[in-house]
mmCIF file of C-alpha atoms in Angstrom:
data_model
loop_
_atom_site.group_PDB
_atom_site.id
_atom_site.type_symbol
_atom_site.label_atom_id
_atom_site.label_comp_id
_atom_site.label_asym_id
_atom_site.label_seq_id
_atom_site.Cartn_x
_atom_site.Cartn_y
_atom_site.Cartn_z
ATOM 1 C CA MET A 97 99.035 99.016 102.528
ATOM 2 C CA THR A 98 102.083 101.016 101.220
ATOM 3 C CA THR A 99 104.237 102.780 103.848
ATOM 4 C CA SER A 100 104.693 106.549 103.084
ATOM 5 C CA ARG A 101 108.270 107.377 102.330
ATOM 6 C CA GLU A 102 108.200 111.133 101.901
ATOM 7 C CA ARG A 103 111.479 113.060 102.153
ATOM 8 C CA PRO A 104 111.569 116.265 104.198
ATOM 9 C CA ASP A 105 110.922 119.592 102.494
ATOM 10 C CA PHE A 106 113.919 121.012 100.539
ATOM 11 C CA THR A 107 113.998 124.191 102.675
ATOM 12 C CA ALA A 108 112.956 122.776 106.082
ATOM 13 C CA ASP A 109 115.065 123.814 109.097
ATOM 14 C CA GLU A 110 117.923 121.614 110.264
ATOM 15 C CA ARG A 111 116.035 119.720 112.945
ATOM 16 C CA THR A 112 113.062 118.961 110.637
ATOM 17 C CA GLN A 113 115.453 117.695 107.950
ATOM 18 C CA LEU A 114 117.564 115.518 110.316
ATOM 19 C CA VAL A 115 114.501 113.962 111.953
ATOM 20 C CA GLY A 116 112.665 113.842 108.634
ATOM 21 C CA TRP A 117 115.463 111.863 106.815
ATOM 22 C CA LEU A 118 115.859 109.499 109.845
ATOM 23 C CA ASP A 119 112.033 108.925 109.866
ATOM 24 C CA MET A 120 112.013 108.278 106.250
ATOM 25 C CA GLN A 121 114.730 105.562 106.584
ATOM 26 C CA ARG A 122 112.725 104.158 109.590
ATOM 27 C CA ARG A 123 109.562 103.880 107.343
ATOM 28 C CA ILE A 124 111.562 102.119 104.656
ATOM 29 C CA VAL A 125 112.436 99.474 107.329
ATOM 30 C CA HIS A 126 108.700 98.814 107.774
ATOM 31 C CA TRP A 127 108.179 98.790 103.966
ATOM 32 C CA LYS A 128 110.852 96.143 103.483
ATOM 33 C CA CYS A 129 108.959 93.978 105.860
ATOM 34 C CA GLU A 130 105.494 94.302 104.373
ATOM 35 C CA GLY A 131 103.979 90.956 103.175
ATOM 36 C CA LEU A 132 106.819 88.853 104.599
ATOM 37 C CA SER A 133 105.877 85.550 106.242
ATOM 38 C CA GLU A 134 107.336 84.573 109.587
ATOM 39 C CA GLU A 135 109.544 81.900 108.173
ATOM 40 C CA ALA A 136 110.854 84.304 105.539
ATOM 41 C CA ALA A 137 111.486 86.992 108.102
ATOM 42 C CA HIS A 138 113.742 84.571 110.141
ATOM 43 C CA ARG A 139 115.380 82.826 107.206
ATOM 44 C CA THR A 140 119.155 82.983 107.027
ATOM 45 C CA VAL A 141 120.356 83.667 103.500
ATOM 46 C CA LEU A 142 123.944 84.743 104.117
ATOM 47 C CA PRO A 143 125.904 81.723 105.299
ATOM 48 C CA THR A 144 128.694 83.847 106.886
ATOM 49 C CA SER A 145 126.156 86.096 108.664
ATOM 50 C CA PRO A 146 123.572 83.727 110.069
ATOM 51 C CA VAL A 147 121.891 86.303 112.297
ATOM 52 C CA MET A 148 121.440 88.859 109.485
ATOM 53 C CA THR A 149 117.792 88.062 108.934
ATOM 54 C CA VAL A 150 115.036 90.630 108.245
ATOM 55 C CA ALA A 151 113.893 89.979 111.822
ATOM 56 C CA GLY A 152 117.455 90.299 113.141
ATOM 57 C CA LEU A 153 117.977 93.578 111.448
ATOM 58 C CA VAL A 154 114.707 94.984 112.774
ATOM 59 C CA SER A 155 115.681 93.959 116.274
ATOM 60 C CA HIS A 156 119.170 95.410 115.945
ATOM 61 C CA LEU A 157 117.888 98.720 114.813
ATOM 62 C CA ARG A 158 115.467 98.808 117.834
ATOM 63 C CA TRP A 159 118.353 98.308 120.217
ATOM 64 C CA VAL A 160 120.656 100.774 118.340
ATOM 65 C CA GLU A 161 117.874 103.535 118.864
ATOM 66 C CA HIS A 162 117.712 102.639 122.520
ATOM 67 C CA CYS A 163 121.450 102.721 122.923
ATOM 68 C CA TRP A 164 122.083 106.078 121.224
ATOM 69 C CA PHE A 165 119.246 108.082 122.614
ATOM 70 C CA GLU A 166 118.483 106.571 125.946
ATOM 71 C CA VAL A 167 121.869 105.182 127.025
ATOM 72 C CA LEU A 168 124.450 107.486 125.490
ATOM 73 C CA PHE A 169 122.371 110.692 125.265
ATOM 74 C CA LEU A 170 120.337 110.551 128.401
ATOM 75 C CA ASN A 171 122.606 108.318 130.427
ATOM 76 C CA HIS A 172 119.889 105.719 131.249
ATOM 77 C CA PRO A 173 121.255 102.362 132.532
ATOM 78 C CA ALA A 174 122.964 100.386 129.795
ATOM 79 C CA THR A 175 120.378 97.586 129.389
ATOM 80 C CA GLY A 176 119.656 95.426 126.411
ATOM 81 C CA PRO A 177 121.174 92.469 124.632
ATOM 82 C CA GLN A 178 124.272 94.399 123.418
ATOM 83 C CA PHE A 179 125.236 95.106 126.998
ATOM 84 C CA ASP A 180 124.603 91.599 128.414
ATOM 85 C CA ASP A 181 127.341 88.974 128.644
ATOM 86 C CA GLY A 182 125.570 87.032 125.948
ATOM 87 C CA PRO A 183 126.866 86.143 122.477
ATOM 88 C CA GLU A 184 128.160 88.553 119.958
ATOM 89 C CA ASP A 185 125.261 90.149 118.003
ATOM 90 C CA ALA A 186 122.843 89.139 120.671
ATOM 91 C CA ASP A 187 120.583 92.103 119.662
ATOM 92 C CA MET A 188 120.058 90.284 116.356
ATOM 93 C CA LEU A 189 118.903 86.933 117.801
ATOM 94 C CA THR A 190 115.132 86.696 117.324
ATOM 95 C CA ASP A 191 114.269 82.967 117.457
ATOM 96 C CA GLY A 192 110.586 82.675 118.525
ATOM 97 C CA ILE A 193 109.825 86.489 118.287
ATOM 98 C CA PRO A 194 107.210 87.319 115.679
ATOM 99 C CA LEU A 195 108.173 90.010 113.150
ATOM 100 C CA ALA A 196 105.053 91.993 114.086
ATOM 101 C CA GLN A 197 106.290 92.222 117.653
ATOM 102 C CA LEU A 198 109.696 93.257 116.515
ATOM 103 C CA LEU A 199 108.233 95.927 114.292
ATOM 104 C CA ALA A 200 105.987 97.235 117.044
ATOM 105 C CA GLU A 201 108.902 97.431 119.474
ATOM 106 C CA TYR A 202 111.066 99.204 116.855
ATOM 107 C CA GLU A 203 108.256 101.699 116.197
ATOM 108 C CA GLN A 204 107.789 102.311 119.970
ATOM 109 C CA GLN A 205 111.516 102.770 120.445
ATOM 110 C CA CYS A 206 111.639 105.271 117.440
ATOM 111 C CA ALA A 207 108.801 107.281 119.091
ATOM 112 C CA ILE A 208 110.765 107.385 122.323
ATOM 113 C CA SER A 209 113.799 108.605 120.413
ATOM 114 C CA ASN A 210 111.849 111.257 118.685
ATOM 115 C CA GLU A 211 110.495 112.495 122.049
ATOM 116 C CA ILE A 212 114.044 112.750 123.386
ATOM 117 C CA VAL A 213 115.150 114.725 120.318
ATOM 118 C CA ALA A 214 112.268 117.064 120.465
ATOM 119 C CA GLU A 215 113.076 118.035 124.080
ATOM 120 C CA ALA A 216 116.785 118.802 123.475
ATOM 121 C CA SER A 217 118.976 121.157 121.540
ATOM 122 C CA LEU A 218 120.902 119.741 118.567
ATOM 123 C CA ASP A 219 124.013 121.187 120.392
ATOM 124 C CA ASP A 220 123.393 119.148 123.658
ATOM 125 C CA VAL A 221 125.915 116.504 124.236
ATOM 126 C CA GLY A 222 125.320 113.115 125.615
ATOM 127 C CA ARG A 223 125.494 112.613 129.394
ATOM 128 C CA ASN A 224 126.975 109.062 129.447
ATOM 129 C CA LYS A 225 130.685 109.189 130.315
ATOM 130 C CA ASP A 226 131.203 105.455 130.335
ATOM 131 C CA PHE A 227 131.344 105.301 126.561
ATOM 132 C CA ARG A 228 133.426 107.576 124.349
ATOM 133 C CA SER A 229 130.334 108.153 122.109
ATOM 134 C CA GLY A 230 128.457 109.526 124.915
ATOM 135 C CA ALA A 231 130.321 112.816 124.393
ATOM 136 C CA ALA A 232 128.758 113.296 120.968
ATOM 137 C CA SER A 233 126.264 116.139 120.304
ATOM 138 C CA LEU A 234 122.649 115.245 119.514
ATOM 139 C CA ARG A 235 123.249 116.566 116.080
ATOM 140 C CA TRP A 236 126.094 114.050 115.616
ATOM 141 C CA MET A 237 123.970 111.251 116.967
ATOM 142 C CA LEU A 238 121.074 112.031 114.550
ATOM 143 C CA LEU A 239 123.463 112.061 111.618
ATOM 144 C CA HIS A 240 124.990 108.727 112.801
ATOM 145 C CA MET A 241 121.455 107.236 113.169
ATOM 146 C CA ILE A 242 120.621 108.325 109.665
ATOM 147 C CA GLU A 243 123.844 106.477 108.510
ATOM 148 C CA GLU A 244 123.172 103.471 110.669
ATOM 149 C CA THR A 245 119.587 103.079 109.662
ATOM 150 C CA ALA A 246 120.306 103.674 105.945
ATOM 151 C CA ARG A 247 123.113 101.161 105.989
ATOM 152 C CA HIS A 248 120.835 98.479 107.461
ATOM 153 C CA VAL A 249 118.106 99.434 105.038
ATOM 154 C CA GLY A 250 120.576 98.408 102.343
ATOM 155 C CA HIS A 251 121.084 95.153 104.116
ATOM 156 C CA LEU A 252 117.292 94.745 104.193
ATOM 157 C CA ASP A 253 117.219 95.326 100.454
ATOM 158 C CA VAL A 254 119.536 92.492 99.828
ATOM 159 C CA VAL A 255 118.180 90.098 102.330
ATOM 160 C CA ARG A 256 114.597 90.652 101.267
ATOM 161 C CA GLU A 257 115.548 90.065 97.564
ATOM 162 C CA LEU A 258 117.392 86.831 98.527
ATOM 163 C CA VAL A 259 114.462 85.678 100.680
ATOM 164 C CA ASP A 260 111.660 86.170 98.218
ATOM 165 C CA GLY A 261 112.707 88.152 95.263
ATOM 166 C CA GLU A 262 111.018 91.417 96.346
ATOM 167 C CA LYS A 263 113.051 94.495 95.471
ATOM 168 C CA GLY A 264 112.635 98.166 95.102
ATOM 169 C CA TYR A 265 114.006 101.396 96.323
ATOM 170 C CA TYR A 266 112.095 104.241 97.614
#
């Protein structure tokens, strides 16, 4: 099955374009994982970045969505591996977690993020005052999430090619 990767309409309104570009990057994450074995999804291919696996990147993106939209924007409790006293990059540690589960959790988190975005104005600012980034507008957060997700899609491009030779853009 090929994951749809359609761009938003050229003349869509701002919200539709912002969410559309973010959703497209999210779908590319799923595409980069298609057909990948569990062993390959958890394989380290960069000696200096041992947690940057396909599975680790998917996990990280799930927790980034949670952080920006639930913690920083809505001021929900700062929960998740990046807020624990565990190791650095704990949100990328995925030993024993199947890729299918990580993708399902990511998809669920993206749906929650989209619900939050749908109910707010792009001009609304985050409610979390414990972190400087909590003062950003929803528009800024969406733009940042497009940047963050696209950046890690680039990492997925490289990691996937190193894992099994699969490559392709859009």
